[in-house]
PDB file of C-alpha atoms and ligand atoms in Angstrom:
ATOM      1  CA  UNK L   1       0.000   0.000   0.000  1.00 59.00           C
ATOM      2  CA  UNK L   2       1.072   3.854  -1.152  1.00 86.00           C
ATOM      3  CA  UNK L   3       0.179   6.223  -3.377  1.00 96.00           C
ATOM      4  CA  UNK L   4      -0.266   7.628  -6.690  1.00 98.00           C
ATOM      5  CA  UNK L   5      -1.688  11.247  -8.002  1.00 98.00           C
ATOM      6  CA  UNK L   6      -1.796  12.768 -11.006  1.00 98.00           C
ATOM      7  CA  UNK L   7      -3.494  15.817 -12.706  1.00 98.00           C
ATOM      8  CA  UNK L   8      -3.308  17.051 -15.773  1.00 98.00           C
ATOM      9  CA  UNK L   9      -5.762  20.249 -16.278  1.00 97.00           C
ATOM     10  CA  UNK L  10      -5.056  24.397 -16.577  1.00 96.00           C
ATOM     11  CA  UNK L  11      -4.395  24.704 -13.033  1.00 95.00           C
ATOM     12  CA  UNK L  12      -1.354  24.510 -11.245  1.00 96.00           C
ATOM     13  CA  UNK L  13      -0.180  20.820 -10.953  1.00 97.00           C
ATOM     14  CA  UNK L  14       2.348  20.479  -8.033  1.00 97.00           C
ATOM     15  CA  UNK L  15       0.360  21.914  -5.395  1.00 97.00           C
ATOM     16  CA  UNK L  16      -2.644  19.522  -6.503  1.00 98.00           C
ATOM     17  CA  UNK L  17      -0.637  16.492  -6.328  1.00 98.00           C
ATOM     18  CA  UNK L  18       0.901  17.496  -3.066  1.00 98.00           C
ATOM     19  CA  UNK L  19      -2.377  18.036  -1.623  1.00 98.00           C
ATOM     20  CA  UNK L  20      -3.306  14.568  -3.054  1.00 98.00           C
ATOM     21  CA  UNK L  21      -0.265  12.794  -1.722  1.00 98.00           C
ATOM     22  CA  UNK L  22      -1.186  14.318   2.025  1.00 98.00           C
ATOM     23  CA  UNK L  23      -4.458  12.686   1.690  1.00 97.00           C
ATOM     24  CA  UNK L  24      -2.783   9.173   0.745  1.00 96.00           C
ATOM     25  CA  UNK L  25      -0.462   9.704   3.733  1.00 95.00           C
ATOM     26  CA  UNK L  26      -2.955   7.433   5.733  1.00 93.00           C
ATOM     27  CA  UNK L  27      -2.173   4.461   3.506  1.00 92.00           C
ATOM     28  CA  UNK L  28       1.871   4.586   4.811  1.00 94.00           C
ATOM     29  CA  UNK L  29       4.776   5.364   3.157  1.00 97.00           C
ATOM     30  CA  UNK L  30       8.582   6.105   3.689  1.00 97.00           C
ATOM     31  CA  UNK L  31       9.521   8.863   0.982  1.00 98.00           C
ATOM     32  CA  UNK L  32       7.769  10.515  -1.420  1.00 98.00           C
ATOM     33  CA  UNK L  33       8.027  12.391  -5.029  1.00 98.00           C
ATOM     34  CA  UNK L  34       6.602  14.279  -7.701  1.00 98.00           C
ATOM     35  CA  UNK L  35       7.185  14.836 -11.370  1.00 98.00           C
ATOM     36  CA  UNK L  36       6.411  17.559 -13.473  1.00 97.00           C
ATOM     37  CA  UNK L  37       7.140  19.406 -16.832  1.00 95.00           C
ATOM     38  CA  UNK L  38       8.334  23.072 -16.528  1.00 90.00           C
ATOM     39  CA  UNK L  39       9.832  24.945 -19.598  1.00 86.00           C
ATOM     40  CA  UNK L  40      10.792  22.235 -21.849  1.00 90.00           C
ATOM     41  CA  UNK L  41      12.389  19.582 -19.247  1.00 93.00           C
ATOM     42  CA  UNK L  42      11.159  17.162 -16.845  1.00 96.00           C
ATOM     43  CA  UNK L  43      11.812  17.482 -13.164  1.00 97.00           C
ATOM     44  CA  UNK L  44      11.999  15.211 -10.385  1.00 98.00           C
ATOM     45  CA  UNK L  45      11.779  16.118  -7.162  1.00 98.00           C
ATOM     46  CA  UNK L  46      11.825  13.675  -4.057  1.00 98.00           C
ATOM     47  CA  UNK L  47      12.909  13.012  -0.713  1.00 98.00           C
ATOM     48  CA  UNK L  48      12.969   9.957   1.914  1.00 98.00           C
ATOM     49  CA  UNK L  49      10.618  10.444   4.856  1.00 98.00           C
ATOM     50  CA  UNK L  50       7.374  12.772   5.428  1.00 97.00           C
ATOM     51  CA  UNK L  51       6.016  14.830   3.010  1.00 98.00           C
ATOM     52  CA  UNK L  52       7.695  17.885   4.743  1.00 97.00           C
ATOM     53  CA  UNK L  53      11.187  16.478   3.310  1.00 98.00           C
ATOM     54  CA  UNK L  54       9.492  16.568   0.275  1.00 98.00           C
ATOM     55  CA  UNK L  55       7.914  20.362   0.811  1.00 97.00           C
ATOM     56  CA  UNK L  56      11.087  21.325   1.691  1.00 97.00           C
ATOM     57  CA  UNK L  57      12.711  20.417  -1.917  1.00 97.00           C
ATOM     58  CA  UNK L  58       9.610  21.935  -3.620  1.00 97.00           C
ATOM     59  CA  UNK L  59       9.791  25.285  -1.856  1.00 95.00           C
ATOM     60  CA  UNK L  60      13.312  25.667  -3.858  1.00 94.00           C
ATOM     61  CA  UNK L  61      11.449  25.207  -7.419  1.00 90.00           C
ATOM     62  CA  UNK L  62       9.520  27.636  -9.431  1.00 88.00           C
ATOM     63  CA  UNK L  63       6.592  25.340 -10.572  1.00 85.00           C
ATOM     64  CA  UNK L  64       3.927  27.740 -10.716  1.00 82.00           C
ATOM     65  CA  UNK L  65       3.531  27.160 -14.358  1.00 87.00           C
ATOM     66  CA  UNK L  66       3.540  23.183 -14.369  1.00 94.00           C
ATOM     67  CA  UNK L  67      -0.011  22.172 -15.563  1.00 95.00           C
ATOM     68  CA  UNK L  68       0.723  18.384 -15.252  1.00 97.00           C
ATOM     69  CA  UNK L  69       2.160  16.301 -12.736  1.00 98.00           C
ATOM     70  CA  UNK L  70       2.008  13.192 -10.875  1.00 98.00           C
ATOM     71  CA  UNK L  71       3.476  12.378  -7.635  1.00 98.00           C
ATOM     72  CA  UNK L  72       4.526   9.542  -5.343  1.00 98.00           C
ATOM     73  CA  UNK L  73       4.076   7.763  -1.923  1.00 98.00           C
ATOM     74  CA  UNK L  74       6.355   5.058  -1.801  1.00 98.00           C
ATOM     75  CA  UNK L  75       6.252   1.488   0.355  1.00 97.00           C
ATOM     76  CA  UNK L  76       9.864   0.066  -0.216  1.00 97.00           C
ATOM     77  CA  UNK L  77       9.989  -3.236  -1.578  1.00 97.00           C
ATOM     78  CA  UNK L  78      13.261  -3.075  -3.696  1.00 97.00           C
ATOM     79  CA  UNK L  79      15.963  -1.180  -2.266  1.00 97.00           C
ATOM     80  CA  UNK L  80      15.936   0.568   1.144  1.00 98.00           C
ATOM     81  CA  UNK L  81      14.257   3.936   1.369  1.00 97.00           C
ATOM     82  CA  UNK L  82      16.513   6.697   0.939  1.00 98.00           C
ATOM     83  CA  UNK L  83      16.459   9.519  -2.025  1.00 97.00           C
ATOM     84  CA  UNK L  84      17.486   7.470  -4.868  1.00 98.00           C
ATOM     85  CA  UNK L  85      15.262   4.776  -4.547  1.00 98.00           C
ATOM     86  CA  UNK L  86      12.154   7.347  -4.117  1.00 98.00           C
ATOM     87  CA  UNK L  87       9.798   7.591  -7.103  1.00 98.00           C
ATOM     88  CA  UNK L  88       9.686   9.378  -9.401  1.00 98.00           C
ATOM     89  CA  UNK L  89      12.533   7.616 -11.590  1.00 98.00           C
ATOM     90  CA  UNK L  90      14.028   8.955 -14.640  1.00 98.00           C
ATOM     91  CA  UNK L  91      14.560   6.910 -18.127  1.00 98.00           C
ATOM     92  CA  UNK L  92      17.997   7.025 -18.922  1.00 98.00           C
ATOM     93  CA  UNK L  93      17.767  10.190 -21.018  1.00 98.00           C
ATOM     94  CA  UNK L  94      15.515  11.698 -18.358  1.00 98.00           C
ATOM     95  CA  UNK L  95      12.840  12.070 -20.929  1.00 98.00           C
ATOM     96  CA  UNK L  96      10.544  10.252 -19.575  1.00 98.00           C
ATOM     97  CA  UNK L  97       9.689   9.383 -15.546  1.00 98.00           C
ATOM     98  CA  UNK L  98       7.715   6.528 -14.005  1.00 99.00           C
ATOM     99  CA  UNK L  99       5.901   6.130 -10.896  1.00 98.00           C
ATOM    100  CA  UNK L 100       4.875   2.624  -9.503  1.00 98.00           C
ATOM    101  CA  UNK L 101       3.101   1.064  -7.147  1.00 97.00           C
ATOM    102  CA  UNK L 102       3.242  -2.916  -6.614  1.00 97.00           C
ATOM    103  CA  UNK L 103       6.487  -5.131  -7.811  1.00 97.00           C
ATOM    104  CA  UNK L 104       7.809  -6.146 -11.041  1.00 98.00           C
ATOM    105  CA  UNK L 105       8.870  -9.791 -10.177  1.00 98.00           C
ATOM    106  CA  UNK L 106      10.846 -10.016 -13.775  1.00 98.00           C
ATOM    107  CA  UNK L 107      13.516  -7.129 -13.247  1.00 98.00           C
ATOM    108  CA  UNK L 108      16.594  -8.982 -13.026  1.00 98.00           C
ATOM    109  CA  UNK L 109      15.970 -10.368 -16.442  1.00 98.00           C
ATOM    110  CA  UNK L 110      15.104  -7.193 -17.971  1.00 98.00           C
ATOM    111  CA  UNK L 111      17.736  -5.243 -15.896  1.00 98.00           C
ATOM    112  CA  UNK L 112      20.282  -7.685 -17.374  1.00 98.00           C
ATOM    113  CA  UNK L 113      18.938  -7.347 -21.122  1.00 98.00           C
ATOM    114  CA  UNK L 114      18.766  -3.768 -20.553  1.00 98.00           C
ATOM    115  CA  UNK L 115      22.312  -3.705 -19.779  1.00 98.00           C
ATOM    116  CA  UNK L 116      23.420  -5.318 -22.729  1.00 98.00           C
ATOM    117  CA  UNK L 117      21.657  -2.785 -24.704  1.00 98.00           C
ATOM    118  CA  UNK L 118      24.250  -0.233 -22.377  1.00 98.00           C
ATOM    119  CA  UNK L 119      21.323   1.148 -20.277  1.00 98.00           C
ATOM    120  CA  UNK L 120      22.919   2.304 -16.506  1.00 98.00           C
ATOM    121  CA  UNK L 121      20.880   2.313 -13.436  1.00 98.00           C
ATOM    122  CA  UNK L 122      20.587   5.236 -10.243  1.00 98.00           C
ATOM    123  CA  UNK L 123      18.909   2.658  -8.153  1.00 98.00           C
ATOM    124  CA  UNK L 124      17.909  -0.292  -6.197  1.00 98.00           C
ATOM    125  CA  UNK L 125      14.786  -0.859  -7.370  1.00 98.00           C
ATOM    126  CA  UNK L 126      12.210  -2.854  -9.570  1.00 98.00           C
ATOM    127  CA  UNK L 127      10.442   0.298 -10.906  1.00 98.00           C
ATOM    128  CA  UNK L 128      13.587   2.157 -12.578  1.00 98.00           C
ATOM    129  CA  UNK L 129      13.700  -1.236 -14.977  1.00 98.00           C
ATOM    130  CA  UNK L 130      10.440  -0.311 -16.243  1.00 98.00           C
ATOM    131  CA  UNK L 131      10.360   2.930 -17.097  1.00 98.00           C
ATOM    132  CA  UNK L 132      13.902   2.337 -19.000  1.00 98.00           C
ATOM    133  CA  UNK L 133      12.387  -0.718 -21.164  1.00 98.00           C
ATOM    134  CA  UNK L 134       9.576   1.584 -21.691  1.00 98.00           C
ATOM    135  CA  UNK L 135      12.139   3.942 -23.151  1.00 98.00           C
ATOM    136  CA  UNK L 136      14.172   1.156 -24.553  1.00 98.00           C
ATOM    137  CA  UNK L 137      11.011   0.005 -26.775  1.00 98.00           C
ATOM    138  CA  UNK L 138       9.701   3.876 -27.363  1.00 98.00           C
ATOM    139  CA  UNK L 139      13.230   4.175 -29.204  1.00 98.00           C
ATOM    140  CA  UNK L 140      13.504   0.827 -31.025  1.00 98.00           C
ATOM    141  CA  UNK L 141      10.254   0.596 -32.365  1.00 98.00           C
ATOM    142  CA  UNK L 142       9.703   4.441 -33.444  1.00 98.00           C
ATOM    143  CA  UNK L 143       6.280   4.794 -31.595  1.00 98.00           C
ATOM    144  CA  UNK L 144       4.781   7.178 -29.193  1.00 98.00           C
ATOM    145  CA  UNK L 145       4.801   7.078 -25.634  1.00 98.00           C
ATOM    146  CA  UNK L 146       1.137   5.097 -24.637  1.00 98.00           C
ATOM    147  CA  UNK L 147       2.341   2.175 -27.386  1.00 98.00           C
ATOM    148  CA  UNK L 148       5.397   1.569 -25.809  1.00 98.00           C
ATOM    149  CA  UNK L 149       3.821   1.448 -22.232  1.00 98.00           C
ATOM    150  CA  UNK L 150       1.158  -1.453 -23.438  1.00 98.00           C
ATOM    151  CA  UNK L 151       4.323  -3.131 -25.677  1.00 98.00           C
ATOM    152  CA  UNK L 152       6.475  -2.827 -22.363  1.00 98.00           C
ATOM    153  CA  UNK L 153       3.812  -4.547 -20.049  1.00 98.00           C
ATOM    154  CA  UNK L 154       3.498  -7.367 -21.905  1.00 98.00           C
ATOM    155  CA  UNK L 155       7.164  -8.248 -20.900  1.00 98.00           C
ATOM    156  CA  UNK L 156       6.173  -8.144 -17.006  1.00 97.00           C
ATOM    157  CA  UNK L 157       5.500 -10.324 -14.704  1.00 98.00           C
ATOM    158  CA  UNK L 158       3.875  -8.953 -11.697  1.00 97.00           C
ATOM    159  CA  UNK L 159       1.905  -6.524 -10.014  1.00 96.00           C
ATOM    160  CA  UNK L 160       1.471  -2.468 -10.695  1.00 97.00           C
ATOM    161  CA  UNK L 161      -0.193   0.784 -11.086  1.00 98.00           C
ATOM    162  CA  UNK L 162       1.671   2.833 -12.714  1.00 98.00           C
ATOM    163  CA  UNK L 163       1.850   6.272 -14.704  1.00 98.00           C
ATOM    164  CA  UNK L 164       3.975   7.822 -16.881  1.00 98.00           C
ATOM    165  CA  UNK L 165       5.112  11.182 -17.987  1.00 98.00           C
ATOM    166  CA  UNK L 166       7.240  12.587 -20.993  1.00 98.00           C
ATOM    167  CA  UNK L 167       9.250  15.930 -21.650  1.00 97.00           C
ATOM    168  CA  UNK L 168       7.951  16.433 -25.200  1.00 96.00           C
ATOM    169  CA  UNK L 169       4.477  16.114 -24.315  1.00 96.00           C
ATOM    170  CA  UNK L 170       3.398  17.997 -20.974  1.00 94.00           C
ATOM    171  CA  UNK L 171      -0.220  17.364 -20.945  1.00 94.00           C
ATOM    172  CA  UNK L 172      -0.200  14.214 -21.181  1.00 97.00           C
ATOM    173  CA  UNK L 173      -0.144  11.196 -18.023  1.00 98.00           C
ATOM    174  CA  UNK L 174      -0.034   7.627 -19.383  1.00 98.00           C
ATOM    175  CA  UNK L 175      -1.117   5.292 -16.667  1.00 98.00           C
ATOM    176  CA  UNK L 176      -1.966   1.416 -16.348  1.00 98.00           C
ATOM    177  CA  UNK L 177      -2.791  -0.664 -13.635  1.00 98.00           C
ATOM    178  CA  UNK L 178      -2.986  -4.852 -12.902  1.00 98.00           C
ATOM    179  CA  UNK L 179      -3.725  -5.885  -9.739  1.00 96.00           C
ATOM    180  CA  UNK L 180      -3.395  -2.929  -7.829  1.00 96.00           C
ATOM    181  CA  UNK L 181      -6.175  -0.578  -8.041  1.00 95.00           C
ATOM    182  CA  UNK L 182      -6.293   3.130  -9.921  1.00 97.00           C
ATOM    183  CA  UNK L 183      -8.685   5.397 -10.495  1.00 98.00           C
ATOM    184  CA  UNK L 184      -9.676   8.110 -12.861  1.00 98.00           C
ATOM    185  CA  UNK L 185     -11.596  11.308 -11.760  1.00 98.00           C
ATOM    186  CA  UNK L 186     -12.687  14.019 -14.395  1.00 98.00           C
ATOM    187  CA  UNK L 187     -14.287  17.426 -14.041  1.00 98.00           C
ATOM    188  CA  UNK L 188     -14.023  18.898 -17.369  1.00 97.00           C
ATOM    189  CA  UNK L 189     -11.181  18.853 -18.946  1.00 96.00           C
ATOM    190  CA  UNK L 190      -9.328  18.148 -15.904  1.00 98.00           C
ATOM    191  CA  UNK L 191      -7.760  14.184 -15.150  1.00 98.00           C
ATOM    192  CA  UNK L 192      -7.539  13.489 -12.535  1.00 98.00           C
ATOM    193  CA  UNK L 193      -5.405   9.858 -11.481  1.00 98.00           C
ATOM    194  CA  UNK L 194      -4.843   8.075  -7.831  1.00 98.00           C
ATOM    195  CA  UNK L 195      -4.737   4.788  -5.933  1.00 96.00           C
ATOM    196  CA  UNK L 196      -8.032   5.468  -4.447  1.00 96.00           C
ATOM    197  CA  UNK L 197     -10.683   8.048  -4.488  1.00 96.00           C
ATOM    198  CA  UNK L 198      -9.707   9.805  -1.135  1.00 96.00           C
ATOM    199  CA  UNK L 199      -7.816  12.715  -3.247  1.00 97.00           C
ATOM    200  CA  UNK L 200     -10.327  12.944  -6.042  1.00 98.00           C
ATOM    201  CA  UNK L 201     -13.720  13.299  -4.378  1.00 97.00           C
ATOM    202  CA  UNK L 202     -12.845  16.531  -3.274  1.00 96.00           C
ATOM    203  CA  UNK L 203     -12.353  17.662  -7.094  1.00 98.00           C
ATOM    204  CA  UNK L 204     -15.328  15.419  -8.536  1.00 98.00           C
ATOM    205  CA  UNK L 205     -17.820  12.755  -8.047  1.00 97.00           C
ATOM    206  CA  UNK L 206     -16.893  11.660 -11.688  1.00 98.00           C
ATOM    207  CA  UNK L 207     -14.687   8.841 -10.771  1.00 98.00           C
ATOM    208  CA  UNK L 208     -14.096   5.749 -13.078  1.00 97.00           C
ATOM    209  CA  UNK L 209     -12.572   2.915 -11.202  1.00 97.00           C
ATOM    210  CA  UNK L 210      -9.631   1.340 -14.008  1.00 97.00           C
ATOM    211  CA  UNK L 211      -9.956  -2.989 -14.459  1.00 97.00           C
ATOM    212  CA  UNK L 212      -6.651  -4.705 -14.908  1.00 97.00           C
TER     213      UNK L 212
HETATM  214  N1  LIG X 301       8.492  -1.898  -5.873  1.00 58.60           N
HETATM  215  C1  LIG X 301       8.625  -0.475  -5.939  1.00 58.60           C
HETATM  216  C2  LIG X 301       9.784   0.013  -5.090  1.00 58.60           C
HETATM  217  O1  LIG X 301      10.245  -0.662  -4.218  1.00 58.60           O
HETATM  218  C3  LIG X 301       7.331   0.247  -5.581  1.00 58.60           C
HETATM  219  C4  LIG X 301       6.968   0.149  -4.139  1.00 58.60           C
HETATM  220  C5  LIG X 301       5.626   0.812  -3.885  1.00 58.60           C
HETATM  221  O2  LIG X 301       4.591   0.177  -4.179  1.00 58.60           O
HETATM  222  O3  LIG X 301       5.627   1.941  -3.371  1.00 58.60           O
HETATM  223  O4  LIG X 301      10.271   1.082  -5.299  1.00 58.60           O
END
């Protein structure tokens, strides 16, 4: 159990999904992160612990004009918590970021065919292989960003929601889910994206509960 929230609308993102993330504080967590596009590149910003840690970091930002973003409570499974291991991660060319909640059992294959295709890794954990065979496959098969999400889950084994973001397209959130719940609120033209309703309702009774 942690969290995921996203929102992609015309009103300032970050404070949204930190607002969010406070309400999934009640499902535990030991660090936290968000991801957003400002001017043309794709931050992440995260810290181990409370959300203050995380506050903290954010204060130092200008992301006023951010209209997107998604952001992270995470529940260690691989790797201990500490800054590196939070979510958000970055694809190797820090185009495109990943959050994730649940395990990819499969990562030590894919971490080892990665590697022979000269992909590096920042961290401990399950989620950073993902979101660099999502880039892997983006690049090797010329296709845009929500193809090579659904080509990319077919090659796991496991358990995840999970969304996506990418530098060259700020409005958009590409998210997926199997066996770990997600849910969609809209109000709009507003998206709204979490592990449960809790930091939606607030926003909109619209809520669309994903399947696998
Ligand atoms: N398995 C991932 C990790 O350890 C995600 C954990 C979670 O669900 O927060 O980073």
């Amino acid at each position: 159990m942690c969290g995921i929230i996203g929102y992609a609308g015309h009103r300032p993102a970050v404070p949204v999904v930190v607002e969010g993330l406070r309400r999934l504080e009640y499902r535990g967590y030991d660090s936290a992160g968000v991801a957003f596009v400002r001017q043309g590149a794709l931050r992440v910003v995260r810290a181990k612990g409370k959300l203050a840690a995380l506050e903290e970091k954010l204060a130092q930002e200008p992301v006023s004009t951010a209209t997107c973003a998604m952001g992270h409570t995470r529940w260690a499974t691989h790797g201990e918590p500490n800054d590196a291991n939070a979510h958000p991660h970055y694809s190797q060319s820090k185009t495109l970021a990943i959050i994730h909640n649940g395990i990819i059992e499969n990562y030590n294959v894919l971490r080892e065919m990665l590697r022979n295709h000269d992909y590096t890794f920042q961290s401990d954990t399950d989620t950073e292989v993902l979101v660099q065979l999502i880039e892997y496959i983006k690049q090797t098969n010329h296709c845009d960003l929500c193809t090579a999400v659904q080509l990319a889950l077919h090659e796991v084994v496991g358990a995840y929601a999970i969304a996506v973001i990418e530098k060259e397209n700020p409005d958009l959130i590409v998210a997926a889910r199997k066996s770990s719940p997600l849910v969609i609120g809209i109000r709009g033209n507003e998206r709204f994206l979490a592990s449960d309703a809790t930091p939606i309702i607030e926003h909109t009774k619209e809520v669309v509960y994903l399947n696998d």
